XYZ file of C-alpha atoms in Angstrom:
713
model
C -0.007 0.174 0.037
C 0.742 3.474 -1.189
C 2.035 5.842 2.257
C 0.771 9.265 1.732
C 2.266 10.733 5.239
C 5.761 10.376 6.118
C 6.770 10.044 9.807
C 8.446 13.090 11.043
C 11.812 15.204 11.081
C 13.017 15.749 14.477
C 12.359 18.480 16.423
C 13.915 21.284 17.493
C 13.197 22.179 21.377
C 13.746 25.508 22.457
C 12.569 27.168 25.659
C 11.628 30.697 27.010
C 9.233 31.960 29.642
C 5.183 32.354 30.824
C 3.418 29.992 33.298
C 1.907 26.916 35.722
C 1.002 27.261 38.974
C -0.466 24.013 38.968
C 2.620 21.480 38.746
C 1.964 19.791 41.364
C -0.715 18.406 39.305
C 1.963 15.736 38.151
C 2.048 13.682 40.911
C -2.162 12.939 41.731
C -2.294 9.611 41.242
C -4.062 8.346 37.800
C -6.649 6.115 39.998
C -8.507 9.711 41.171
C -11.942 9.724 39.819
C -12.827 12.247 36.862
C -15.405 14.118 39.342
C -13.367 14.373 42.098
C -10.232 15.854 40.070
C -13.023 18.232 38.335
C -14.026 18.977 41.896
C -10.296 19.726 42.884
C -8.635 21.665 40.609
C -12.307 23.142 38.310
C -13.693 22.592 35.020
C -11.577 25.086 33.423
C -8.824 23.326 34.596
C -9.201 20.095 32.785
C -8.859 18.228 29.852
C -8.732 14.532 29.221
C -8.233 14.995 25.147
C -4.537 15.323 25.099
C -3.722 11.777 26.321
C -6.717 10.384 26.730
C -6.541 10.774 30.588
C -7.942 14.018 32.564
C -5.430 15.808 33.182
C -4.764 19.938 33.882
C -4.503 21.493 31.413
C -1.490 23.367 32.691
C 0.137 20.178 32.696
C -1.130 18.641 29.284
C 1.212 17.843 26.658
C -0.661 19.983 24.355
C -2.409 23.924 23.777
C -5.826 23.559 24.967
C -8.565 25.687 26.135
C -11.708 24.341 28.427
C -15.044 26.125 28.376
C -17.420 25.296 31.433
C -20.767 25.041 32.247
C -20.266 28.003 33.814
C -18.633 29.829 31.684
C -21.686 29.239 29.039
C -24.069 30.701 31.297
C -21.923 33.781 32.099
C -21.744 34.297 28.986
C -25.120 34.296 27.380
C -24.023 32.102 24.482
C -26.972 30.110 23.437
C -24.918 28.039 20.681
C -21.778 25.688 20.485
C -20.033 29.068 17.498
C -20.950 31.794 19.858
C -18.730 30.038 22.390
C -16.186 28.951 20.283
C -15.112 32.665 19.274
C -13.861 33.102 22.185
C -11.586 30.197 21.820
C -7.493 31.573 21.592
C -6.715 31.392 17.690
C -9.850 30.063 16.492
C -12.107 32.029 14.443
C -15.838 30.822 13.204
C -16.089 32.346 9.857
C -19.126 31.612 7.244
C -19.716 29.632 3.872
C -22.259 30.524 1.473
C -24.368 27.342 1.698
C -26.830 27.869 5.033
C -24.034 30.065 6.586
C -22.343 26.705 8.213
C -19.929 28.045 10.231
C -15.948 27.199 9.428
C -13.845 26.750 12.469
C -10.450 28.711 11.115
C -7.071 27.633 13.379
C -4.448 29.200 13.081
C -5.020 30.100 9.245
C -5.864 26.783 8.220
C -9.138 27.158 6.459
C -11.363 25.412 3.471
C -15.048 25.735 2.515
C -16.545 22.859 4.353
C -13.909 22.846 7.027
C -12.839 18.961 7.267
C -9.641 19.827 8.728
C -11.200 19.953 12.069
C -12.365 17.133 13.892
C -15.694 17.741 16.419
C -16.450 14.841 18.827
C -19.122 14.565 21.144
C -17.875 12.855 24.280
C -15.082 11.583 22.373
C -16.690 10.118 19.733
C -16.355 11.766 16.020
C -19.589 13.496 14.024
C -17.710 13.805 10.691
C -19.601 12.841 7.734
C -18.294 10.931 4.671
C -19.845 13.433 1.872
C -18.154 16.182 3.232
C -16.029 15.424 5.735
C -17.558 17.692 7.387
C -20.364 17.696 10.796
C -22.975 17.981 8.123
C -24.160 19.689 5.425
C -26.910 20.603 7.004
C -25.595 21.794 10.379
C -28.010 23.984 11.921
C -26.074 25.188 14.929
C -25.879 22.986 17.717
C -27.544 24.424 21.145
C -25.295 24.475 24.998
C -28.146 23.448 27.529
C -26.565 19.949 27.189
C -23.080 20.673 27.229
C -20.859 20.039 30.271
C -17.818 21.006 28.865
C -15.676 22.125 25.806
C -12.728 21.450 25.683
C -10.120 22.361 22.513
C -6.886 21.978 21.369
C -5.343 23.876 18.827
C -2.749 22.422 16.626
C -2.864 18.117 14.884
C -4.128 15.253 16.905
C -3.875 12.906 14.503
C -1.385 10.456 16.736
C -4.322 10.021 18.805
C -7.954 10.338 16.819
C -6.478 9.421 13.179
C -7.363 11.034 9.870
C -9.351 14.986 10.238
C -7.697 16.209 13.480
C -5.852 18.338 11.424
C -5.552 21.891 12.532
C -7.412 21.142 16.196
C -9.840 19.256 17.534
C -12.994 20.065 19.227
C -14.926 17.647 21.772
C -18.158 17.942 23.603
C -18.552 16.860 26.814
C -22.368 16.859 27.720
C -24.385 15.929 30.864
C -24.939 12.644 32.632
C -27.265 12.324 35.217
C -24.400 13.226 37.974
C -24.241 16.293 36.688
C -27.735 17.519 37.011
C -28.195 17.777 40.728
C -31.870 19.600 39.971
C -34.226 19.427 37.128
C -34.445 22.669 34.677
C -36.781 23.897 32.526
C -36.542 27.527 30.215
C -37.269 29.186 27.735
C -36.177 32.289 25.360
C -37.669 34.507 23.241
C -36.115 36.998 20.834
C -34.598 38.615 17.572
C -35.714 37.352 14.282
C -38.735 35.503 16.058
C -37.144 32.977 17.615
C -38.659 30.929 20.374
C -36.435 28.713 22.193
C -37.464 26.203 24.813
C -35.547 23.356 27.230
C -35.907 20.844 30.433
C -32.926 19.141 31.918
C -34.003 16.217 33.810
C -31.387 13.742 36.082
C -32.546 11.268 38.451
C -31.785 7.762 39.952
C -33.705 4.289 38.916
C -32.356 1.820 41.149
C -28.589 1.399 40.315
C -29.105 3.521 37.190
C -28.555 7.099 37.118
C -30.424 8.841 33.819
C -29.845 12.292 32.443
C -32.223 13.610 30.053
C -31.699 17.126 27.964
C -34.400 18.476 25.167
C -33.271 21.376 23.212
C -36.239 23.175 20.695
C -35.340 26.007 18.384
C -37.443 27.618 16.270
C -36.319 30.675 14.586
C -36.380 32.721 11.013
C -32.894 33.358 11.095
C -31.435 37.055 11.288
C -32.754 38.552 7.846
C -29.500 41.253 6.452
C -30.036 41.929 2.743
C -27.340 40.450 0.583
C -27.451 42.761 -2.570
C -25.895 41.679 -5.431
C -25.430 37.711 -5.998
C -24.557 35.081 -8.999
C -27.804 35.910 -10.752
C -27.388 39.334 -10.660
C -24.436 38.769 -12.627
C -26.405 36.852 -15.418
C -28.740 39.207 -15.526
C -26.199 42.063 -16.672
C -24.733 39.665 -19.297
C -28.449 38.176 -20.509
C -30.689 40.928 -20.585
C -32.585 38.923 -17.787
C -34.454 40.237 -14.474
C -34.917 37.117 -12.156
C -32.523 37.650 -9.543
C -34.129 37.772 -5.860
C -31.144 40.311 -4.856
C -31.362 42.220 -3.507
C -33.295 39.986 -0.533
C -32.680 38.897 2.790
C -30.181 35.752 3.479
C -32.462 32.549 3.911
C -31.319 31.382 7.651
C -34.981 30.200 9.028
C -34.617 27.039 11.394
C -36.366 24.385 13.492
C -34.148 22.458 15.512
C -35.106 19.389 17.844
C -32.271 18.436 20.003
C -32.494 15.715 22.615
C -29.848 14.086 24.755
C -29.805 10.118 26.841
C -26.946 9.612 29.383
C -27.886 5.931 31.302
C -24.651 5.048 34.011
C -24.598 1.484 36.447
C -21.359 0.987 37.607
C -18.776 0.332 35.347
C -21.165 1.210 32.103
C -22.783 4.447 30.153
C -25.009 4.671 27.638
C -25.462 7.584 25.786
C -27.826 8.629 22.924
C -28.388 11.760 20.702
C -31.333 13.495 18.230
C -30.358 16.111 16.538
C -33.477 16.595 14.182
C -33.229 19.669 11.351
C -36.194 20.847 9.617
C -36.867 24.164 7.750
C -33.759 25.069 6.909
C -32.463 27.660 4.837
C -30.058 27.927 2.745
C -28.554 30.664 3.439
C -27.341 32.263 -0.036
C -28.936 29.544 -1.994
C -26.903 26.811 -3.439
C -24.892 28.215 -6.418
C -24.833 31.659 -4.977
C -28.316 32.549 -6.301
C -30.214 33.468 -3.788
C -33.402 31.016 -3.415
C -35.817 32.416 -0.213
C -38.102 29.371 -0.803
C -36.062 25.994 -0.492
C -35.982 24.579 2.235
C -33.684 21.206 4.090
C -34.266 18.544 6.873
C -31.454 16.104 8.247
C -31.693 13.667 10.385
C -28.918 12.589 13.379
C -28.773 10.215 15.709
C -26.209 8.769 17.304
C -25.449 5.808 20.611
C -22.832 4.992 22.031
C -21.751 2.116 25.394
C -18.752 2.160 26.654
C -17.724 -0.178 29.595
C -14.554 1.199 31.593
C -13.283 -1.031 34.157
C -9.625 -0.138 36.416
C -10.335 -2.918 38.625
C -10.357 -5.969 36.168
C -6.664 -6.196 36.412
C -3.768 -5.094 38.790
C -2.348 -1.770 37.196
C -4.261 -2.278 34.445
C -7.470 0.367 33.118
C -9.335 -0.577 30.458
C -12.086 0.820 28.134
C -14.224 -0.911 25.422
C -17.057 1.292 23.338
C -19.006 0.698 20.291
C -20.407 3.218 18.852
C -23.417 4.324 16.174
C -24.011 7.349 13.865
C -26.238 7.868 11.376
C -27.424 11.201 9.409
C -29.198 12.515 6.480
C -29.219 15.195 4.165
C -32.649 16.169 2.782
C -34.422 18.658 0.416
C -38.068 19.739 1.814
C -38.539 22.077 -1.099
C -36.782 22.242 -4.543
C -33.227 23.631 -4.822
C -32.942 26.281 -7.370
C -29.513 27.112 -8.076
C -30.776 29.501 -10.495
C -34.060 31.339 -10.929
C -37.257 31.171 -12.599
C -35.870 32.752 -15.805
C -32.627 32.322 -16.002
C -30.807 32.663 -19.140
C -27.978 30.170 -18.485
C -26.475 29.498 -22.126
C -23.039 31.355 -20.810
C -23.189 28.146 -18.463
C -23.622 25.515 -21.046
C -27.226 24.548 -20.281
C -29.284 25.217 -23.475
C -31.332 28.728 -22.369
C -33.912 30.030 -20.447
C -35.145 27.892 -17.850
C -38.954 29.071 -16.729
C -39.070 26.571 -13.392
C -35.387 27.875 -12.631
C -32.028 24.844 -12.048
C -33.622 22.211 -9.998
C -31.087 19.878 -8.371
C -32.487 17.877 -5.260
C -29.115 16.417 -3.970
C -29.657 13.775 -0.644
C -27.622 11.553 0.757
C -27.873 9.259 3.735
C -25.035 8.112 5.575
C -23.936 4.921 8.595
C -21.060 5.182 10.828
C -20.030 2.197 13.014
C -17.536 2.203 15.278
C -15.735 0.019 17.931
C -12.400 0.584 19.635
C -10.391 -0.695 22.768
C -8.083 1.028 25.184
C -5.873 -0.146 27.796
C -3.667 1.939 30.190
C -0.561 0.062 32.120
C 0.207 2.047 34.831
C 2.940 -0.466 36.461
C 6.527 0.457 35.578
C 7.276 3.586 38.134
C 8.015 6.167 35.962
C 5.476 5.099 33.009
C 1.886 5.075 31.745
C 1.726 2.781 28.517
C -1.693 3.290 26.830
C -2.198 1.261 23.764
C -5.657 1.211 21.189
C -6.622 -0.567 18.880
C -9.806 0.210 16.735
C -12.186 -0.562 13.536
C -14.675 2.259 11.993
C -17.415 1.359 8.976
C -18.139 4.305 7.319
C -21.067 3.902 4.798
C -22.817 6.033 2.538
C -25.124 3.741 1.882
C -28.275 5.914 0.038
C -27.842 8.639 -2.788
C -30.897 10.125 -4.274
C -31.527 13.007 -6.564
C -34.102 14.898 -8.750
C -33.450 17.432 -11.409
C -34.200 19.366 -14.250
C -31.300 19.579 -16.770
C -28.113 16.991 -17.430
C -29.312 13.622 -19.297
C -32.133 12.088 -19.188
C -32.330 8.610 -17.127
C -34.291 7.039 -19.521
C -33.344 8.041 -23.317
C -30.119 9.545 -21.983
C -30.274 12.247 -24.169
C -30.109 16.210 -23.033
C -33.070 17.463 -20.804
C -33.999 20.214 -22.582
C -34.155 23.961 -20.534
C -38.123 23.795 -19.242
C -38.040 20.444 -18.962
C -39.706 18.788 -15.367
C -37.909 18.012 -12.502
C -37.055 13.779 -13.309
C -35.617 11.465 -10.711
C -32.015 9.895 -11.463
C -30.984 8.046 -8.736
C -29.641 4.470 -9.216
C -28.564 6.152 -12.561
C -25.318 6.955 -14.150
C -26.334 10.137 -13.731
C -26.749 10.849 -10.088
C -23.632 13.651 -8.444
C -22.312 10.872 -6.314
C -22.254 7.472 -6.020
C -23.054 5.158 -2.950
C -19.897 3.344 -1.274
C -18.306 2.989 2.250
C -15.267 3.358 3.844
C -13.116 0.558 6.511
C -10.752 2.193 9.047
C -7.955 0.495 10.773
C -5.969 1.688 13.549
C -4.020 1.117 16.387
C -2.010 3.123 18.694
C 0.287 3.705 21.719
C 1.148 6.374 23.945
C 4.326 6.495 26.507
C 4.113 9.129 29.331
C 7.491 9.131 29.981
C 7.686 10.835 33.677
C 11.391 11.591 33.038
C 12.359 13.345 36.159
C 9.960 15.265 38.977
C 9.825 18.423 36.629
C 10.056 16.922 33.229
C 7.621 14.849 31.495
C 8.177 13.352 28.061
C 4.424 12.041 26.153
C 5.237 10.514 23.061
C 2.295 8.544 20.722
C 2.790 6.857 17.375
C -0.807 5.555 15.767
C -1.163 3.807 12.113
C -4.424 3.875 10.392
C -5.447 1.193 7.476
C -7.971 3.123 4.731
C -9.959 0.650 2.719
C -9.981 3.007 0.044
C -6.261 5.178 0.810
C -3.779 2.693 2.292
C -2.162 3.306 5.253
C -1.273 6.457 7.507
C 1.549 6.624 10.083
C 1.513 10.074 12.727
C 3.727 9.940 15.654
C 3.897 13.280 18.493
C 6.158 14.604 20.553
C 6.123 16.669 23.848
C 7.872 17.922 26.569
C 6.620 19.451 29.504
C 8.722 20.919 31.857
C 7.927 22.370 35.240
C 10.101 25.587 34.326
C 9.377 26.891 38.633
C 6.470 26.949 40.772
C 4.360 29.268 38.914
C 6.002 28.430 35.329
C 5.530 25.530 32.844
C 6.897 24.889 29.296
C 5.983 22.573 26.449
C 7.625 21.765 23.410
C 5.235 20.113 20.928
C 5.969 18.567 17.564
C 2.740 16.405 16.100
C 1.536 15.094 12.417
C -1.613 14.959 11.034
C -3.388 13.667 8.298
C -7.180 14.665 6.235
C -8.172 11.326 3.601
C -10.315 12.778 1.020
C -14.242 13.672 1.330
C -16.587 11.506 -1.059
C -17.726 14.862 -2.749
C -13.883 15.369 -3.345
C -13.249 11.759 -4.957
C -16.850 11.376 -6.170
C -19.458 14.139 -7.425
C -19.700 13.577 -10.181
C -22.924 15.204 -12.726
C -22.501 18.879 -11.169
C -23.159 21.846 -12.041
C -21.359 23.399 -9.649
C -18.465 21.719 -8.092
C -16.954 17.911 -9.316
C -14.899 15.065 -7.803
C -11.554 13.741 -8.630
C -10.363 9.677 -7.433
C -6.484 10.692 -7.774
C -7.052 12.863 -5.110
C -3.642 12.156 -2.544
C -4.843 12.923 1.413
C -3.564 16.112 3.574
C -0.429 16.347 5.332
C 1.019 18.505 8.136
C 3.430 19.084 10.108
C 3.095 21.087 13.295
C 5.803 22.376 15.858
C 4.664 24.657 18.781
C 6.561 25.778 21.634
C 3.996 27.405 24.704
C 4.535 28.799 28.428
C 1.516 28.464 31.251
C 2.501 30.655 33.760
C 0.396 31.252 37.047
C 1.661 34.460 38.337
C -1.243 34.190 41.217
C -4.571 32.410 42.004
C -5.825 34.942 40.006
C -4.177 35.767 37.209
C -3.418 33.491 34.324
C -1.307 33.764 32.027
C -0.181 31.726 28.435
C 2.265 31.964 25.904
C 2.094 30.017 22.318
C 4.177 30.221 19.571
C 3.705 28.026 16.354
C 4.361 26.973 12.506
C 3.370 24.529 11.111
C 3.613 23.121 7.482
C 0.234 22.019 5.245
C 0.990 19.785 1.659
C -1.315 18.739 -0.709
C -4.214 20.963 0.092
C -7.637 20.204 -1.325
C -8.886 22.987 -3.059
C -12.433 23.207 -5.791
C -10.692 24.798 -8.091
C -12.705 26.845 -11.370
C -12.686 24.819 -14.672
C -11.513 26.069 -17.996
C -15.570 26.380 -18.637
C -15.952 28.543 -16.036
C -19.086 27.099 -14.307
C -17.486 23.867 -12.483
C -14.928 23.488 -9.808
C -12.916 20.230 -9.792
C -11.257 19.158 -6.537
C -7.575 18.924 -6.872
C -4.055 18.899 -4.619
C -3.081 22.286 -5.856
C -1.127 23.506 -2.932
C 1.422 24.267 0.078
C 1.096 26.585 2.720
C 3.165 27.326 5.838
C 2.166 29.193 8.872
C 3.561 30.708 11.822
C 1.922 33.197 14.886
C 1.574 34.086 18.392
C -1.389 33.707 20.957
C -1.407 35.453 24.220
C -4.183 34.801 27.007
C -4.869 36.285 30.022
C -7.360 35.239 33.252
C -7.519 37.494 35.670
C -9.798 37.632 38.803
C -9.141 41.148 40.048
C -11.444 41.220 42.881
C -14.406 38.736 43.796
C -16.650 41.580 41.975
C -14.118 41.510 38.660
C -12.757 39.415 36.347
C -10.988 39.922 32.979
C -10.305 37.444 29.966
C -8.346 38.357 26.958
C -7.134 36.987 24.126
C -4.597 38.188 20.887
C -4.144 35.875 18.144
C -1.431 36.967 15.542
C -0.608 34.572 12.380
C 1.050 34.679 8.984
C 0.066 32.213 6.713
C 1.757 32.168 3.230
C 0.834 30.055 -0.194
C 4.274 28.698 -1.085
C 3.257 28.016 -4.770
C 3.162 31.584 -4.585
C 4.272 33.693 -2.003
C 0.997 35.446 -1.016
C -0.591 35.606 1.959
C -3.155 33.307 3.029
C -6.836 34.928 1.867
C -10.232 35.550 4.013
C -8.380 34.297 6.902
C -8.074 36.806 10.006
C -4.463 37.364 10.174
C -4.970 39.205 13.791
C -8.422 38.831 16.802
C -8.433 39.859 19.443
C -10.869 38.968 22.456
C -11.945 40.695 25.502
C -14.325 39.685 28.550
C -15.172 41.719 31.402
C -17.424 40.152 34.382
C -18.888 42.438 37.097
C -20.857 40.596 39.953
C -22.762 43.929 41.004
C -24.931 42.198 43.572
C -24.343 39.088 44.765
C -27.826 37.821 42.322
C -27.145 40.444 39.875
C -23.962 40.082 36.671
C -23.124 42.000 33.927
C -20.850 40.059 31.177
C -19.334 42.336 28.834
C -17.748 40.816 25.722
C -15.964 42.585 22.496
C -15.093 40.215 19.683
C -12.125 42.100 16.997
C -11.675 40.511 13.751
C -8.708 42.023 11.574
C -6.324 41.703 8.770
C -8.326 39.431 6.224
C -6.359 39.652 3.024
C -8.507 39.489 0.041
C -7.154 35.982 -2.356
C -5.349 36.407 -5.969
C -6.914 38.634 -8.772
C -9.950 39.327 -6.427
C -9.903 43.138 -7.069
C -12.775 44.216 -4.504
C -11.936 46.576 -1.613
C -10.046 44.926 1.239
C -12.302 42.983 3.415
C -13.384 46.205 6.315
C -12.187 44.542 9.661
C -15.212 44.348 12.508
C -15.900 44.534 16.233
C -18.874 43.468 17.786
C -19.751 44.210 21.499
C -22.355 41.382 23.777
C -23.634 41.914 26.865
C -25.313 39.820 28.956
C -27.189 40.818 31.828
C -27.814 37.615 34.390
C -29.794 37.195 37.351
C -30.060 34.688 39.540
C -32.922 34.046 42.543
C -31.132 34.131 46.030
C -32.394 30.358 46.613
C -31.192 29.010 43.219
C -34.324 28.251 42.383
C -34.581 30.343 39.120
C -33.200 32.899 37.189
C -33.242 35.299 34.213
C -30.799 37.063 30.878
C -31.391 39.854 28.695
C -28.691 38.719 25.916
C -27.830 42.063 24.148
C -25.546 41.373 20.622
C -23.768 43.196 18.600
C -25.027 46.224 20.750
C -23.174 48.658 18.136
C -25.539 47.246 15.652
C -21.750 46.747 13.244
C -21.508 46.080 9.780
C -19.644 43.224 10.455
C -19.000 41.056 7.362
C -17.333 37.525 6.319
C -15.982 37.008 3.145
C -17.140 35.594 0.010
C -15.088 33.876 -2.093
C -13.597 34.804 -6.009
C -15.170 33.285 -9.209
C -14.109 33.716 -12.387
C -14.885 36.496 -13.633
C -16.233 38.281 -10.314
C -17.221 37.011 -7.168
C -20.886 35.865 -6.728
C -21.329 37.709 -3.609
C -19.554 41.354 -4.148
C -20.490 42.429 -1.005
C -19.773 39.946 0.884
C -21.924 37.459 3.475
C -23.806 39.944 6.046
C -23.993 39.052 9.928
C -26.815 39.592 11.928
C -26.932 43.569 13.337
C -28.343 44.506 16.532
C -30.480 41.822 18.162
C -31.866 41.149 21.923
C -33.385 38.403 23.748
C -34.346 37.435 26.999
C -34.792 34.084 28.368
C -36.223 32.705 32.093
C -35.439 29.330 33.170
C -36.851 27.472 36.961
C -34.892 24.696 38.928
C -36.972 22.150 40.639
């Protein structure tokens, strides 16, 4: 089998200054239970995804951030993306389709964002189709979240493919975490109506936790002045564009989480239903106000863990299942009714518009076995074996263009919509992928103040051969207050099915000859705890990203084909401060700067922020009332080569949350105000030949406001 990823170069280690007061945590016994560690150090100090074991962020062999349930409550955040925007070096941009989030770590970005691995309770939720969370994502509410763990940098040595630019692990609530039942409602801008319930109880020897969340909204209504059809109108003389018009971001979401725990066993399941899903600025960047999508996502996992089965061994076995779908609920009009598409080689005027309804259905089965061996005096060894079977088991499509599935002749403009499922003319073939992997990790306590983590993971794929990825992390307790880390890691990303198998598509086409993307990363980090109230961090990084997969404009001007098109390097610095000034005042601030270069052109990487600044001020006005103020400032985003538009404007968004909690703790209320100054914030649209389809970029929501009330019982 072809070896796609080469084991790395030797790491050059340096040391400087900035952070650590929790150094004594290295002596903690591995037998301490997770809840005890969280009680001792707090949710924001503990992380599990760096090595698979819960440990303090100061000692973790990674650059990590943890967002706790308390952080979520104080911030007034209602969706995962609002929380991730507070992480240093992580920017949440938006794609044109459905305003799906693009998690940009350190200048690494692509349209569908498969370079970021998102886990729920340590289990991937990646799809085969685009390699992302789901094309019909629709957001993720926060009431079921216990904490969020974020690692900036590669994690393939532990998590395999797609743990590339960063890893986000969402830990959900168990029955043990819900000490009081809770019911809440939220009303606000854009006709938003939300409700949630949290229920926790013990039944015989079982602990049960249930969270239900409902979200309905018309979505923000900022206006798109011009779209792709506007350009066609100007050339062909038609006047059929829906621009100026509002972005389409309606949502009807239902999320449910169930957790049942008994002794060594834990069963978790989830449901995410998406209905009335508006597609943003359209499937082909032409406004389509009538189209709607839906998605059904179900997951379940069963975990058995026993640290008493054998001396010096901690064993864990896990099985999981994920089922996802992407379905159209109303016709997707790539171009509106009356559009003349002669210039795109599609024959002329389409009275009903150019209609294409692609749908896909997936199942993912995973099983893994993990063993931790701790008998060796200065070593903790972790071994893992796993198997994943991912199946794109159904592909459906109906459309009014392309070959007729019965005659094979081209459908003329004005033809009715026909079903091309199970024909050679469908947009993508069904298929599956198998992954078998093994890894080993050694945490070596070199001396009282030195800890070396090494790891190696081998993956074998049924369609792409094999890959071996190492990691190396040296953690030095430089002083009682300062910890220094030197980190090296490699990562890889396998191409998605859309990148390899998309066919008969008027917008993008796949390429079966693609190679996986690869990345090598070097980091130097300092964690300094000046006092118990003041924490500082400084991170320096450099990475080398090769065989980048991009959809590149074809000569016909209407389609883009996936290709291994590039080589990108990046370097940067991240600064983070957490300061409890007094019992009433707390400041959290971070700043990130990065410079990423396209090595083939020597140009700066477009669309990503070179600088970003986050500042939050919490004021405990009284024992019951608190005020959270935060500013997020996004700066210095370059245009793509040959894009002759004005530079992308910087923006700063101010959010304010007023929180009240009754003295008894039985109820509480929040007033949440976002973009208080009504800043004209925009995320960049991509360049297309001969001009950008959305010339004035993607407008973010203006000033908006919400009120929520919850009761506990």
